[in-house]
C-alpha cells in the first residue's frame, strides 16, 4: 500500500494541513468508502444526508490525529499527578472526534475559539505536543511561554483565539471574530466552541441575537458532554436540547463520537453560515476524565456509564474498526500507535528538560504601546518599564 | 472653517510669502473658535472613522437615534450601518463581540450609554480585553476603545451616578483616560482610537454641553495628546490641586477664588488615570510641598488614595502636610437635589480643603 504510506510520510514531514489537502487530492484516486452515520436531528433546517464519503488515507489521518490527542491528554494526566503540572488542567480525551471532524471541514483561514478545555486545539491548529506540554509545565518553550498555562493557549497566525477561562465569555468573542471576517469580506467562519454548562449563559443568547440580526458567519458548537462540571445536563438545563436553544437560529445535532458525522455536518454548517449567517451545532460527546484534574469524575456519574462509552462509542475505536474492515493491516495501526507514543513521550521529556521563564518576562507584553508607563513591583520604589516583546528576546 | 481654509491655502502655496497675513488669520481663527466637548468628541470620531477603515462604532442608539447624548450625531449617515452599529440592550454580548472583533484586527469604539451599564460587561473588559495580550504571550492584541459618560450627572440617583475611574485604573493591561475640556476630548479620543491597546475612556455628561476655545492645532485632523501625560492647567506655588474630568473645572474656580486671597494653587489635570503621570505630580509637590486631590468617586481605594500613597512613598520629605483627599461622600447617590449636592465635592469644599492643608 504505497499510496497511504507516501501520504503518511508527507504528513509527518510537512504537517497535518498539507497532509490533509494532499489526502483530499488523492481521495479521488483512492477508493471511496461510503459510511452511514447516525441521522442528524435538526431544528429549522433540512438535514444533510447521513451517508458520508471517505477513504482510507483520510481515515488514517483521523486515526493518527485522534490517537495523538488521546495520548497527549493521558500524558497530561500523568504529569499532573506527578506534580509537573499545577493549577487547573481540563482534559479532552473522549471528545477527540469533535475537534478532528471540525478541522477536517474547515481551513486555517477559518477561526476557532474555545473554553479552557483547549489543549487539543493547539495541535489541530498547527502547534506541537512539545509546546503544549512545556506550557502545561510552565516552561519558557511553551505555547504561550509559560505565561498562560493550561487554560490560555493561543495561536494568532493560525486563527486560534484561545483558551478562555471564564465560562461562556468565548461565545460573544467568537461572534465578534466572525464579525471581523464578514467586515473584511473574507469567506471564513468562526467556530465558537462551548460546553453544555456554558450553553445556559445569558451572554450566549445575547451573542445569538446579534449574530442573527447581523448575519454573522459564526458556527456555535455546543460540545455536549452531558456534565457541566459535576452537574448533569438535566439538572442545569430546563431544555437540554441544545441544538434547538438558538430558537430562530437553525440547529443540528450530531453524534460527536463519530468523526465522519462531525466532518460532514460541519462542512454543511460552514456552507450555510457563509451564505446565511449563524447556525448552532450540538455535538453529543463525552469526556472520560472529570471536569478537571481536581474532579475524579465518578461522584456524579457511574463507572458503568464511563465504561459503556469506552466500549461502545469510543471515537478512535470506531475509526480503527473502519480501517481494519477496509483493508488496513493491524500491524500498520500498531506502527502508528508506536510513533505517536514516541512523539508524546519525547515531548514530555523535552518539556521536563525545558527552562523556566526568567523574572524579566513578568513585565513583558501587557501593552503593545507601553508609552514609558511604569508598572509597580511588590515593594515600594520598585518600578519596571513594561516592554512589548512578543518574541521574548531578552 | 477658517483653519481648514488656512490649511488648504498653505498646501497650495498661497500665503506662504505673506507671513504677517497668515499670523493675523491664525490669530483671528484661534480667538474665534469655540467647541463643545460633545462636538469635540463627535469630530474626533468622524476623523478617525475617515482615517482608518478598520475603525467602527457600536453601542446602544449610536446610529439612528444619533447617540443618546448625540456624541455620534451624523456618523451613521456618513459611514453607513456596517461602521456605526446599533446594538440591542445587551452589554455583555456586544462588548464581547466588540472585543472579539478587536482580537481579529478591527478597531472598535464600544460606547456604553453610561459606564454604570458596563458593569454588565466588566468581565469582557477585564478578563478578555485587558489580559489577553499577556496571556497570549504578546500575540493577540486588543485595539479597542470603551467610552461613555462616567460619574454623577444631575438627579439620576444611585444606580446611574457611579465613578469607575478607580476600579479600571487598577488593572494592568488597560489604559484609562479622562478628558476635561474640548482639547482633551479631541486629543485624547483620537489618541485612544489610534492606540493599539484597550482604552477605558471616561467622559462626563455634564461636560458635554460646555464650550471651550480651540485653536487650529487642536482642530487639525491629526491632533492627538500623549497618553500618560498630565497637564498643568494653572501654575501656582502654594498648593497642588490634582483632579480629572469635571472636577478640574471646580479646581480652577477654587484656584481663582483663592488667588484673590493671595493663595496660588497649581492645578493639575491628570488627563490619564492609568498610567498616572508620577513625574508631573512629583515636580509639582517639590514646588508646593502640599497637595489636595479632588474626585467625585468614593473615598475608599479611590484615585486620590493612590496619589496620596505615591506622594508619601516617593516624596515624603517634600511634604509639609499630609495629602488631603476631597471625594464624593461614601453613600449611594441620593436623588433630592440638596442631598445630591451634599454627596459631591463643591468648589467651597475644595477651598476648605486647601485652607486646611495650609494650616
XYZ file of C-alpha atoms in Angstrom:
753
model
C 0.000 0.000 0.000
C 2.473 2.568 -1.241
C -0.007 5.409 -1.613
C -1.181 5.682 2.025
C 2.396 5.267 3.192
C 3.514 8.095 0.930
C 0.747 10.296 2.256
C 1.588 9.437 5.871
C 5.212 10.303 5.393
C 4.265 13.600 3.699
C 2.078 14.484 6.671
C 4.824 13.664 9.122
C 7.204 15.951 7.281
C 5.061 18.897 6.328
C 2.389 18.998 8.915
C -1.146 17.996 9.190
C -2.740 20.620 6.969
C -0.640 19.880 3.901
C -1.131 16.208 4.516
C -4.861 16.561 4.662
C -5.074 18.557 1.461
C -2.839 16.036 -0.244
C -5.082 13.335 1.117
C -8.014 15.108 -0.418
C -6.174 15.338 -3.730
C -5.572 11.629 -3.705
C -9.034 10.933 -2.358
C -10.466 10.584 -5.783
C -7.653 8.217 -6.649
C -8.168 6.093 -3.502
C -11.386 4.180 -3.478
C -14.336 5.899 -1.830
C -15.898 4.339 1.213
C -19.491 5.192 1.986
C -20.364 5.226 5.664
C -23.781 5.614 7.166
C -23.684 7.835 10.261
C -26.365 8.449 12.833
C -29.081 10.602 11.214
C -28.813 14.275 12.153
C -31.518 15.800 14.288
C -32.353 19.256 13.003
C -34.107 22.424 14.025
C -35.430 24.884 11.435
C -33.261 23.445 8.690
C -33.238 20.439 6.391
C -30.896 17.687 7.496
C -27.899 16.885 5.342
C -27.644 13.334 4.087
C -26.300 10.866 6.626
C -24.202 8.974 4.091
C -20.665 10.233 4.376
C -17.930 9.558 1.857
C -14.410 8.915 2.999
C -11.361 6.891 2.069
C -8.517 5.088 3.761
C -5.968 7.939 3.633
C -8.448 10.316 5.253
C -9.412 7.770 7.896
C -5.740 7.140 8.619
C -5.176 10.848 9.122
C -8.118 10.950 11.517
C -6.864 7.911 13.390
C -3.383 9.314 13.773
C -4.565 12.725 14.915
C -7.131 11.441 17.392
C -4.695 8.952 18.825
C -2.134 11.717 19.253
C -4.671 13.913 21.053
C -5.656 10.959 23.242
C -2.119 10.071 24.250
C -1.283 13.708 24.857
C -4.153 14.149 27.280
C -3.302 10.902 29.057
C 0.281 12.113 29.397
C -1.031 15.375 30.836
C -2.998 13.364 33.408
C 0.169 11.504 34.457
C 2.254 14.662 34.578
C -0.388 16.415 36.673
C -0.452 13.534 39.176
C 3.360 13.634 39.257
C 3.094 17.356 40.052
C 4.839 18.599 36.905
C 1.646 20.465 36.079
C -0.103 22.733 38.596
C -3.313 24.702 38.813
C -6.179 23.727 36.585
C -5.964 21.055 33.902
C -9.092 20.235 31.869
C -8.703 17.188 29.641
C -10.350 16.448 26.330
C -9.976 12.669 25.997
C -13.194 11.166 24.674
C -14.049 14.291 22.696
C -11.343 13.967 20.024
C -13.777 13.311 17.179
C -15.429 16.693 17.623
C -12.316 18.741 17.045
C -10.853 16.393 14.447
C -14.059 16.441 12.432
C -14.319 20.225 12.699
C -10.771 20.800 11.492
C -11.286 18.401 8.584
C -14.169 20.558 7.347
C -12.509 23.976 7.691
C -9.167 25.611 6.915
C -6.628 27.544 8.959
C -8.150 30.721 7.469
C -11.284 29.961 9.471
C -11.112 30.893 13.132
C -11.594 28.804 16.245
C -12.240 29.907 19.799
C -12.992 27.688 22.753
C -13.031 27.443 26.525
C -10.321 26.295 28.923
C -10.545 22.732 27.547
C -8.170 23.835 24.831
C -5.079 21.588 24.735
C -6.109 19.792 21.562
C -6.836 22.939 19.571
C -3.156 23.799 19.884
C -2.300 20.627 17.984
C -5.018 20.842 15.360
C -4.115 24.459 14.649
C -0.541 23.536 13.839
C 1.203 23.527 17.202
C 3.386 20.748 18.607
C 2.826 18.382 21.517
C 6.136 19.611 22.917
C 4.913 23.231 23.003
C 1.717 22.136 24.715
C 3.491 20.027 27.334
C 6.013 22.775 28.006
C 3.198 25.249 28.520
C 1.435 22.950 30.988
C 4.704 22.693 32.897
C 5.167 26.470 32.887
C 8.290 26.428 30.764
C 9.591 29.181 28.502
C 9.364 26.848 25.489
C 5.617 26.590 25.991
C 2.934 27.620 23.512
C 2.406 30.846 25.458
C 5.897 30.948 27.002
C 4.665 29.812 30.396
C 2.592 32.979 30.788
C -0.754 31.356 30.031
C -0.863 27.803 31.345
C -3.381 25.088 30.577
C -6.323 27.411 30.068
C -4.644 30.028 27.893
C -3.198 28.556 24.697
C -3.429 30.786 21.621
C -2.118 30.848 18.054
C -2.891 34.087 16.247
C -1.308 33.097 12.941
C -3.496 30.003 12.809
C -6.575 31.991 13.860
C -6.890 30.200 17.201
C -8.159 32.648 19.793
C -7.737 30.542 22.923
C -8.038 29.335 25.597
C -10.648 31.344 27.635
C -11.050 30.735 31.352
C -14.427 32.332 32.053
C -17.329 30.033 31.190
C -19.284 31.454 28.278
C -17.130 34.548 27.671
C -15.768 32.997 24.481
C -19.222 32.930 22.911
C -19.648 36.649 22.189
C -15.910 36.824 21.447
C -16.426 34.214 18.727
C -19.320 36.146 17.246
C -17.022 39.189 17.191
C -14.318 37.284 15.342
C -16.951 36.261 12.798
C -17.942 39.929 12.524
C -14.341 40.758 11.605
C -14.332 38.078 8.887
C -17.538 39.487 7.430
C -16.401 43.116 7.790
C -13.341 42.325 5.692
C -15.339 40.313 3.162
C -13.478 37.090 3.936
C -15.109 33.744 3.057
C -14.423 32.433 6.544
C -16.331 31.358 9.622
C -15.580 31.383 13.319
C -16.123 28.068 15.089
C -17.194 29.104 18.590
C -16.975 26.144 20.975
C -18.564 25.886 24.398
C -19.990 23.215 26.680
C -23.423 22.206 27.865
C -22.754 24.154 31.063
C -21.954 27.360 29.201
C -24.995 26.813 26.978
C -27.217 28.286 29.700
C -25.271 31.544 29.942
C -27.073 34.798 29.189
C -24.249 36.148 27.067
C -24.732 33.210 24.697
C -28.261 34.395 23.940
C -27.055 37.959 23.527
C -24.472 36.709 21.035
C -27.033 34.545 19.193
C -29.361 37.519 18.930
C -26.768 39.849 17.450
C -25.334 37.127 15.214
C -28.842 36.582 13.882
C -29.556 40.296 13.436
C -26.260 40.916 11.618
C -25.981 37.540 9.807
C -22.583 36.820 11.257
C -20.730 33.770 9.860
C -20.423 32.096 13.241
C -20.936 28.409 13.970
C -21.915 27.972 17.599
C -20.682 24.491 18.576
C -22.019 23.108 21.840
C -19.784 20.222 22.939
C -22.428 18.475 24.994
C -20.522 16.058 27.180
C -23.592 15.957 29.420
C -21.986 17.366 32.553
C -21.271 20.960 33.419
C -18.543 20.270 35.965
C -20.427 17.986 38.368
C -23.935 18.891 37.301
C -25.707 16.684 34.804
C -27.378 18.454 31.902
C -30.885 17.564 33.069
C -30.230 19.352 36.393
C -28.836 22.513 34.778
C -30.892 22.935 31.624
C -34.656 23.108 31.570
C -34.313 22.199 27.917
C -31.251 20.027 27.257
C -31.976 20.049 23.537
C -29.134 22.444 22.965
C -29.411 22.354 19.186
C -32.874 23.936 19.494
C -31.877 26.546 22.036
C -30.952 29.039 19.325
C -34.718 29.428 18.788
C -34.798 31.346 15.477
C -31.247 30.157 14.653
C -31.209 26.763 12.904
C -29.560 23.890 14.703
C -28.235 20.433 14.047
C -27.447 17.650 16.493
C -24.519 15.418 15.628
C -23.093 12.181 17.005
C -19.948 13.784 18.385
C -18.200 10.439 18.880
C -18.169 9.854 15.126
C -15.559 11.948 13.309
C -17.201 11.387 9.929
C -20.577 12.573 11.163
C -18.906 15.659 12.610
C -16.902 16.463 9.497
C -19.873 16.131 7.189
C -22.104 18.276 9.393
C -19.513 20.997 9.890
C -18.900 21.241 6.140
C -22.646 21.646 5.735
C -22.736 24.243 8.526
C -19.855 26.243 7.074
C -21.567 26.494 3.707
C -24.756 27.540 5.470
C -23.039 30.118 7.667
C -21.215 31.777 4.787
C -24.435 32.055 2.801
C -26.915 32.880 5.537
C -25.492 33.558 8.965
C -25.302 31.774 12.285
C -26.061 28.133 12.947
C -25.949 26.103 16.162
C -24.434 22.641 16.349
C -24.799 20.248 19.270
C -22.090 17.593 19.398
C -23.232 14.657 21.500
C -19.923 13.679 23.066
C -18.334 12.514 26.312
C -15.296 13.248 28.423
C -13.624 10.283 30.103
C -11.945 12.437 32.725
C -13.726 14.562 35.265
C -14.243 18.258 34.666
C -10.617 18.865 35.595
C -7.833 17.011 37.344
C -9.349 18.053 40.688
C -12.510 16.148 39.848
C -12.454 12.327 39.879
C -15.496 12.405 37.617
C -17.119 9.490 39.365
C -19.166 11.079 42.099
C -21.852 12.307 39.726
C -21.730 9.554 37.130
C -21.300 5.788 37.313
C -18.237 3.850 36.276
C -20.604 1.707 34.222
C -21.585 4.733 32.182
C -17.969 5.701 31.562
C -17.011 2.130 30.606
C -20.007 1.773 28.322
C -18.857 4.877 26.443
C -15.398 3.456 26.062
C -16.570 0.115 24.734
C -19.498 1.224 22.614
C -18.765 4.735 21.381
C -15.048 5.450 21.621
C -14.188 7.644 18.613
C -10.771 6.141 17.996
C -12.009 2.561 18.194
C -14.711 3.369 15.663
C -12.219 4.657 13.102
C -9.921 1.740 13.855
C -12.728 -0.722 13.088
C -13.442 1.076 9.819
C -9.810 0.950 8.819
C -9.422 -2.727 9.664
C -12.548 -3.594 7.732
C -11.256 -1.649 4.745
C -8.043 -3.496 4.251
C -5.641 -1.772 6.598
C -3.378 -4.190 8.467
C -3.475 -4.207 12.265
C 0.291 -4.029 12.208
C 0.224 -0.713 10.381
C -2.037 0.778 13.015
C 0.276 -0.546 15.710
C 3.133 1.275 13.963
C 1.119 4.490 14.065
C 0.428 3.930 17.756
C 4.103 3.396 18.418
C 5.123 6.557 16.524
C 2.532 8.627 18.339
C 3.529 7.277 21.747
C 7.136 8.103 20.989
C 6.249 11.620 19.861
C 4.283 12.246 23.031
C 6.898 10.659 25.311
C 9.673 12.682 23.666
C 7.611 15.822 24.036
C 7.086 15.161 27.735
C 10.797 14.589 28.304
C 11.692 17.703 26.333
C 9.186 19.735 28.329
C 10.561 18.439 31.615
C 14.040 19.476 30.494
C 12.818 22.921 29.446
C 13.788 26.185 31.115
C 11.639 28.252 33.463
C 10.876 31.757 32.199
C 13.261 34.444 33.513
C 11.882 37.005 36.002
C 12.177 39.739 33.379
C 9.313 38.085 31.481
C 6.933 39.152 34.263
C 6.950 42.651 32.801
C 6.545 41.885 29.132
C 3.598 42.266 26.821
C 0.998 43.966 28.956
C 0.772 46.672 26.314
C 1.634 46.838 22.619
C 2.490 50.506 23.224
C 3.775 50.819 26.807
C 4.344 54.603 26.382
C 7.043 54.655 29.052
C 4.495 53.940 31.772
C 5.840 52.054 34.745
C 4.372 49.062 36.481
C 4.920 48.724 40.166
C 6.521 45.658 41.681
C 5.876 44.074 45.042
C 7.870 46.611 47.068
C 7.657 50.418 47.122
C 10.086 52.086 44.792
C 10.244 49.016 42.518
C 9.133 50.207 39.116
C 9.513 48.326 35.866
C 9.033 49.676 32.386
C 6.893 47.094 30.583
C 8.038 46.309 27.073
C 6.377 44.825 24.042
C 8.481 41.844 23.007
C 6.353 39.008 21.609
C 9.455 37.042 20.659
C 10.767 37.233 24.243
C 14.210 38.150 23.010
C 15.532 39.100 26.443
C -13.845 76.657 8.602
C -11.042 79.249 8.685
C -8.398 76.822 9.947
C -9.399 74.427 7.179
C -9.088 77.184 4.576
C -5.729 78.124 6.013
C -4.510 74.556 5.634
C -5.750 74.405 2.041
C -4.102 77.746 1.267
C -0.805 76.621 2.745
C -0.965 73.397 0.795
C -1.343 75.245 -2.466
C 1.497 77.610 -1.715
C -0.715 80.624 -1.248
C 0.040 82.923 1.688
C 3.500 81.401 2.270
C 5.064 84.662 1.184
C 2.701 86.632 3.389
C 3.668 85.625 6.948
C 2.042 88.602 8.629
C -1.263 87.857 6.935
C -1.061 84.167 7.932
C -0.322 85.078 11.524
C -3.188 87.541 11.526
C -5.571 84.926 10.156
C -4.311 82.332 12.624
C -4.759 84.773 15.468
C -8.214 85.631 14.199
C -9.091 81.930 13.934
C -7.825 80.964 17.398
C -9.640 83.681 19.262
C -12.887 82.936 17.400
C -13.139 79.171 17.685
C -15.093 77.565 20.480
C -16.201 73.993 20.567
C -18.347 71.984 22.959
C -16.961 68.784 24.408
C -19.748 66.988 22.531
C -18.623 68.382 19.201
C -15.016 67.705 20.108
C -15.804 64.009 20.649
C -18.005 63.881 17.554
C -15.357 65.431 15.322
C -12.708 63.121 16.739
C -14.837 60.055 15.961
C -15.630 61.391 12.489
C -11.981 61.976 11.652
C -10.812 58.616 12.958
C -13.568 56.769 11.072
C -12.424 58.560 7.909
C -8.768 57.873 8.560
C -8.825 54.126 9.202
C -11.457 51.814 7.760
C -10.847 49.243 10.493
C -12.406 51.675 12.980
C -16.100 51.191 13.668
C -18.512 52.341 16.386
C -21.075 50.223 18.196
C -23.421 50.712 21.104
C -26.993 51.477 22.045
C -28.628 54.268 19.998
C -25.347 55.310 18.373
C -26.800 55.125 14.862
C -30.354 56.059 14.004
C -31.027 57.848 17.301
C -27.842 59.880 16.615
C -26.461 58.936 20.023
C -28.159 59.027 23.424
C -26.092 62.127 24.170
C -25.619 62.999 20.487
C -21.913 62.212 20.587
C -22.287 60.099 17.429
C -24.607 62.514 15.606
C -24.331 62.283 11.832
C -21.944 59.340 11.797
C -24.411 56.702 10.610
C -25.420 58.899 7.680
C -21.802 59.434 6.756
C -20.310 55.981 7.278
C -23.202 53.533 6.993
C -24.608 50.782 9.162
C -21.598 48.477 8.844
C -19.417 51.031 10.610
C -21.931 52.588 13.011
C -23.834 49.699 14.555
C -26.878 49.998 16.752
C -26.890 47.184 19.292
C -29.642 45.676 21.402
C -29.565 46.497 25.104
C -27.174 43.639 25.847
C -23.867 44.933 27.171
C -22.223 41.600 27.969
C -22.942 40.379 24.447
C -21.999 43.435 22.434
C -18.910 44.143 24.497
C -17.763 40.557 23.945
C -18.462 40.900 20.242
C -16.503 44.161 20.101
C -13.552 42.632 21.962
C -13.570 39.536 19.725
C -13.552 41.711 16.625
C -10.594 43.633 18.055
C -8.707 40.364 18.647
C -9.304 39.665 14.949
C -7.858 43.025 13.883
C -10.703 45.539 13.774
C -10.655 48.744 15.859
C -13.993 49.074 17.602
C -15.154 52.086 19.586
C -17.578 50.493 22.033
C -19.963 53.003 23.567
C -21.625 52.433 26.917
C -24.608 54.683 27.348
C -23.193 55.254 30.791
C -20.333 53.451 32.492
C -22.804 52.115 35.062
C -24.111 49.734 32.405
C -20.621 48.484 31.668
C -20.726 46.549 34.923
C -22.739 44.006 32.961
C -19.768 43.681 30.616
C -16.906 44.110 33.065
C -15.737 40.516 32.640
C -15.170 41.098 28.944
C -13.353 44.402 29.618
C -11.010 42.921 32.199
C -10.669 39.192 31.598
C -10.860 39.338 27.822
C -9.661 42.766 26.703
C -7.136 43.717 29.391
C -5.440 40.385 29.995
C -5.305 38.581 26.660
C -2.145 40.202 25.292
C -0.252 38.994 28.365
C -1.826 35.524 28.464
C -1.197 35.020 24.751
C 2.491 35.876 25.204
C 2.151 39.088 23.231
C 0.416 37.565 20.215
C -3.222 38.659 20.456
C -3.741 42.382 20.948
C -6.965 44.273 21.559
C -7.065 47.736 19.929
C -10.424 48.721 21.390
C -11.773 51.913 22.967
C -14.545 51.636 25.542
C -16.146 55.037 26.010
C -19.112 56.731 27.618
C -20.182 59.130 30.358
C -18.837 58.334 33.845
C -19.684 59.624 37.310
C -22.564 61.753 38.523
C -24.901 63.547 36.170
C -27.788 65.521 37.708
C -30.593 63.835 39.618
C -30.089 60.393 38.095
C -29.742 58.754 41.534
C -27.778 55.833 42.888
C -27.585 53.344 40.024
C -26.685 55.892 37.366
C -24.082 58.031 39.135
C -21.060 55.901 39.979
C -17.485 56.877 39.095
C -15.434 53.927 37.817
C -12.023 55.580 37.460
C -10.537 53.823 40.496
C -11.704 50.335 39.549
C -10.456 50.339 35.953
C -7.240 52.207 36.727
C -6.062 49.382 38.982
C -5.986 46.852 36.107
C -2.665 46.190 34.340
C -3.341 45.922 30.635
C -5.828 48.801 30.455
C -5.152 52.458 29.776
C -7.624 54.794 31.455
C -8.256 58.310 30.158
C -10.484 61.095 31.485
C -10.781 64.269 29.391
C -11.805 67.578 30.948
C -12.228 70.141 28.153
C -12.664 70.070 24.375
C -8.948 69.984 23.660
C -8.657 66.957 25.969
C -11.704 65.343 24.397
C -10.358 65.627 20.844
C -6.742 64.858 21.555
C -7.284 62.012 23.966
C -10.055 60.276 21.997
C -8.025 60.395 18.788
C -5.003 59.072 20.670
C -7.132 56.357 22.240
C -8.536 55.178 18.906
C -5.048 55.082 17.379
C -3.633 53.273 20.415
C -3.161 49.512 19.932
C -4.211 48.639 23.498
C -7.600 48.578 25.254
C -8.506 52.068 26.464
C -11.190 52.960 29.007
C -12.356 56.463 28.102
C -14.298 58.153 30.897
C -16.338 61.120 29.702
C -18.722 63.280 31.731
C -22.288 64.071 30.781
C -22.313 67.497 32.409
C -19.239 68.493 30.400
C -20.726 67.502 27.028
C -22.529 70.818 26.598
C -19.690 73.041 27.821
C -17.779 75.010 25.201
C -14.065 75.756 25.318
C -11.773 77.707 22.999
C -9.906 75.562 20.483
C -7.171 76.675 18.124
C -6.110 75.473 14.708
C -3.722 72.980 16.170
C -6.468 71.306 18.218
C -8.741 71.226 15.183
C -6.141 69.580 12.980
C -7.258 66.141 11.882
C -4.065 64.601 13.215
C -4.161 66.345 16.589
C -3.512 63.886 19.402
C -2.497 64.267 23.020
C 0.045 61.957 24.638
C -1.422 59.222 26.791
C 0.197 59.129 30.238
C 0.872 62.870 30.488
C -0.942 65.210 32.872
C -1.418 68.897 32.077
C -0.669 71.746 34.435
C -3.707 73.929 33.776
C -2.575 76.706 36.028
C 0.734 77.243 37.797
C 0.982 78.135 41.460
C 3.410 77.830 44.337
C 1.364 77.296 47.493
C -0.541 74.045 46.939
C -1.098 71.453 44.199
C -4.670 70.590 43.275
C -4.891 67.270 41.392
C -8.023 66.244 39.607
C -9.604 64.841 36.431
C -12.726 65.381 34.354
C -15.370 67.792 35.633
C -13.575 68.405 38.930
C -10.728 70.120 37.044
C -13.176 72.940 36.329
C -14.103 73.111 40.010
C -10.408 73.223 40.962
C -9.833 76.086 38.526
C -12.742 78.006 40.070
C -11.399 77.350 43.558
C -7.951 78.492 42.411
C -9.454 81.718 41.020
C -11.198 82.450 44.296
C -8.139 81.595 46.403
C -5.805 83.709 44.285
C -7.799 86.768 45.379
C -6.793 85.860 48.924
C -3.168 85.536 47.917
C -3.125 81.720 47.823
C -1.819 80.460 44.500
C -2.821 76.935 43.515
C -1.192 74.772 40.895
C -3.996 72.885 39.140
C -3.022 69.553 37.586
C -5.416 67.937 35.116
C -4.470 64.237 35.155
C -5.935 63.509 31.673
C -4.669 59.914 32.082
C -5.539 57.893 35.204
C -3.536 54.893 34.067
C -0.611 55.208 33.617
C -0.536 58.012 36.203
C 1.920 60.775 35.366
C 4.029 60.473 38.512
C 6.685 62.837 37.140
C 4.322 65.800 36.828
C 2.924 65.163 40.304
C 6.390 64.859 41.846
C 7.637 68.006 40.085
C 4.641 69.873 41.456
C 4.958 68.590 45.013
C 8.634 69.602 45.012
C 7.439 73.148 44.278
C 4.408 73.474 46.568
C 5.012 70.780 49.253
C 1.266 70.459 49.747
C -1.353 68.539 47.784
C -5.120 68.178 47.639
C -6.709 65.594 45.343
C -10.273 66.062 44.118
C -12.586 63.410 42.643
C -16.281 62.572 42.539
C -15.792 58.877 43.263
C -15.938 57.186 46.633
C -13.060 57.639 49.080
C -12.030 54.060 49.823
C -9.364 52.940 47.373
C -10.051 55.945 45.163
C -7.761 57.715 42.711
C -6.813 60.165 45.481
C -5.859 57.243 47.714
C -3.359 56.061 45.120
C -1.923 59.542 44.652
C -1.601 60.072 48.410
C 0.162 56.718 48.788
C 2.532 57.548 45.941
C 3.396 61.003 47.247
C 4.212 59.768 50.723
C 6.199 56.824 49.318
C 8.168 58.772 46.737
C 8.264 62.323 48.172
C 7.745 62.070 51.937
C 10.448 64.629 52.663
C 8.849 67.100 50.264
C 5.524 67.075 52.096
C 4.802 69.849 54.574
C 1.379 68.340 55.292
C -0.475 65.095 54.621
C -2.031 64.799 51.183
C -5.726 65.603 51.605
C -8.400 63.893 49.523
C -11.652 65.585 48.557
C -14.007 62.866 47.340
C -17.626 62.003 46.830
C -19.344 61.098 50.096
C -19.377 57.431 50.950
C -23.056 56.980 50.145
C -25.051 55.692 47.208
C -26.087 58.819 45.306
C -29.338 60.239 46.701
C -31.958 61.805 44.468
C -33.065 65.013 46.253
C -31.109 67.951 44.843
C -29.806 69.178 48.161
C -28.698 65.724 49.244
C -27.042 65.108 45.891
C -25.107 68.347 46.237
C -24.053 67.341 49.742
C -22.813 63.997 48.425
C -20.461 65.552 45.844
C -17.470 67.913 46.149
C -18.364 71.580 45.566
C -15.983 74.463 44.909
C -16.348 75.541 48.545
C -15.233 72.092 49.699
C -12.063 72.407 47.653
C -11.385 75.846 49.105
C -11.910 74.471 52.626
C -9.511 71.612 51.940
C -6.825 73.972 50.645
C -7.154 76.135 53.718
C -6.890 73.057 55.908
C -3.731 71.841 54.220
C -2.212 75.288 54.506
C -2.820 75.087 58.245
